[in-house]
C-alpha positions in Angstrom: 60.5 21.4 -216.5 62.6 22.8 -213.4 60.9 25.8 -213.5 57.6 24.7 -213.7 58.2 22.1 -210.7 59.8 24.6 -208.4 56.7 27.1 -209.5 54.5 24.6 -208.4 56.1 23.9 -204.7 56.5 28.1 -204.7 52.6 28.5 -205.2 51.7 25.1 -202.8 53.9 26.4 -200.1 52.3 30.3 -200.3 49.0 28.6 -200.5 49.7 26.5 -197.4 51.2 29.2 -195.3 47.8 31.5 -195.8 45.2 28.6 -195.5 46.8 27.5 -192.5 47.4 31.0 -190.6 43.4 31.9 -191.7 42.8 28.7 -190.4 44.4 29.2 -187.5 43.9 33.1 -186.9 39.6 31.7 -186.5 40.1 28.5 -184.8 42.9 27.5 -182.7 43.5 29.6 -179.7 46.2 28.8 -176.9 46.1 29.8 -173.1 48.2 28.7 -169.9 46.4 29.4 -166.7 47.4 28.2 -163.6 50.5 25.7 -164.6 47.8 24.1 -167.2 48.2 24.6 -171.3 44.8 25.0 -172.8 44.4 24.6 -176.7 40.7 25.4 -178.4 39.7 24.3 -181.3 36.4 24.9 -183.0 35.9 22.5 -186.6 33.3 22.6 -189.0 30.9 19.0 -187.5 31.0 18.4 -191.9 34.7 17.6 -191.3 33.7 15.2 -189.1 30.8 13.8 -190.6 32.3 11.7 -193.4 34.3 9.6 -190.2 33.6 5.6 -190.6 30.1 5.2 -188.5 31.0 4.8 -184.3 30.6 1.2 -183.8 30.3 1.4 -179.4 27.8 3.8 -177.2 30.9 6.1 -176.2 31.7 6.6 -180.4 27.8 7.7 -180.8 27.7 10.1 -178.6 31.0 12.1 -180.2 28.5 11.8 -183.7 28.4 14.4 -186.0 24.6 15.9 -185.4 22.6 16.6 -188.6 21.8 20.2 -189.5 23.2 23.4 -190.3 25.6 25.5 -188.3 27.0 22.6 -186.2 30.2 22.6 -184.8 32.8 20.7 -182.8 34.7 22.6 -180.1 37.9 20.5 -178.8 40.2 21.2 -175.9 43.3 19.7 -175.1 45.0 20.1 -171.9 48.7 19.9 -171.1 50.9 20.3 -167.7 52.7 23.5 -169.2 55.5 22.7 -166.9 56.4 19.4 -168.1 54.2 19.4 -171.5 52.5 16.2 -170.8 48.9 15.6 -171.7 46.1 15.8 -169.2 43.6 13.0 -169.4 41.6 13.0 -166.3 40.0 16.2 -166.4 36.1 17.3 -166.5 35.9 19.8 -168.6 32.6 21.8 -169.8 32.3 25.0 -172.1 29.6 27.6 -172.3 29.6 28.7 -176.0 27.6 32.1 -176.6 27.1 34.9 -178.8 27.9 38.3 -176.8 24.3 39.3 -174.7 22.4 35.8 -175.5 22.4 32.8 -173.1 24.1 30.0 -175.2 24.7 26.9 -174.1 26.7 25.2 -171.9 27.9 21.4 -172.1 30.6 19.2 -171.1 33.0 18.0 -173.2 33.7 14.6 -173.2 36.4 12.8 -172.9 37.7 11.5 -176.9 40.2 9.3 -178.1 42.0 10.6 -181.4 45.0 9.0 -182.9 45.3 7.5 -179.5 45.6 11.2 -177.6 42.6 12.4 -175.3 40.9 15.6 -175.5 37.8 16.6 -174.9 34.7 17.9 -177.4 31.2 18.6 -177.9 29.1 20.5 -180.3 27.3 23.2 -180.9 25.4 25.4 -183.0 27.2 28.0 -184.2 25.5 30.1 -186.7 26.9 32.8 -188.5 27.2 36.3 -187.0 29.1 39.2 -187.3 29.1 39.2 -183.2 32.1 37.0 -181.9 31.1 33.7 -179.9 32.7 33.4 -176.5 33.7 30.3 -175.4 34.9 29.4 -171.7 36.5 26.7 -170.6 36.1 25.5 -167.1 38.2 22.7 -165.9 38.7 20.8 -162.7 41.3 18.3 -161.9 40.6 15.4 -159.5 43.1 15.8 -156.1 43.7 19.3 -157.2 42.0 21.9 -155.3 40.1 24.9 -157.6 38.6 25.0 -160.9 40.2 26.8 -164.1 38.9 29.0 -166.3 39.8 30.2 -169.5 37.6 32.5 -171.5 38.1 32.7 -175.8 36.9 34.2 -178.6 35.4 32.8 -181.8 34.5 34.3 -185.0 34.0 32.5 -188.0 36.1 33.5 -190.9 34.9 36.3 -193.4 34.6 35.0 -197.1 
């Protein structure tokens, strides 16, 4: 009965480790330029799309959209020096496939487990091409605009 009970937490833990670092190896990328911490996150809209149905105009327009090969891109920004969250940004992304156009959008403001970031989505289909994704950011009373530029590929499988 030991056995099997420390077997099973073995094989959960293993399982967890490699789920999460595939996970994050596709997904979650991290960059600090210019004093700000910039985390990118790109989600399946089907994880989103079972959420209770958005109740005010600001909750409709972070809707899952119907169709195939949606997904939600999500940045959150941080003041690398002292690690606190950044809420009063505008922040778009262009999302493209290497030699193609895209699309560009800006990524609103969300509230999520009462934290802000900021998301939109896009359409994302599969490719063996990685999309690239930057990030431009400007800060009100700060002079400048950031970019960050990322790479996203979906997982292989």
């Amino acid at each position: 009965m030991r056995f099997n009970s420390m077997l099973c937490g073995i094989v959960a833990g293993i399982a967890t480790i490699v789920s999460a670092a595939a996970f994050a190896d596709h997904v979650e990328q991290h960059k600090v330029v210019n004093g700000v911490g910039i985390y990118l996150g790109v989600l399946p809209a089907a994880m989103i799309q079972n959420q209770p149905k958005p109740v005010t105009e600001a909750e409709m327009r972070h809707r899952a959209p119907a169709g195939k090969h949606q997904y939600h891109v999500t940045v959150s920004l941080f003041d690398n020096a002292s690690g606190k969250r950044i809420t009063d940004a505008k922040v778009t992304a262009h999302v493209y496939e290497i030699n193609l156009a895209g699309k560009q959008k800006k990524l609103e403001p969300m509230l999520t487990a009462g934290l802000i970031s900021y998301g939109n989505y896009f359409s994302l289909p599969k490719t063996v091409n990685p999309y690239r994704i930057r990030v431009r950011i400007e800060r009100p009373g700060i002079r400048g605009v950031i970019e960050a530029q990322f790479e996203y590929q979906h997982p292989r499988g």
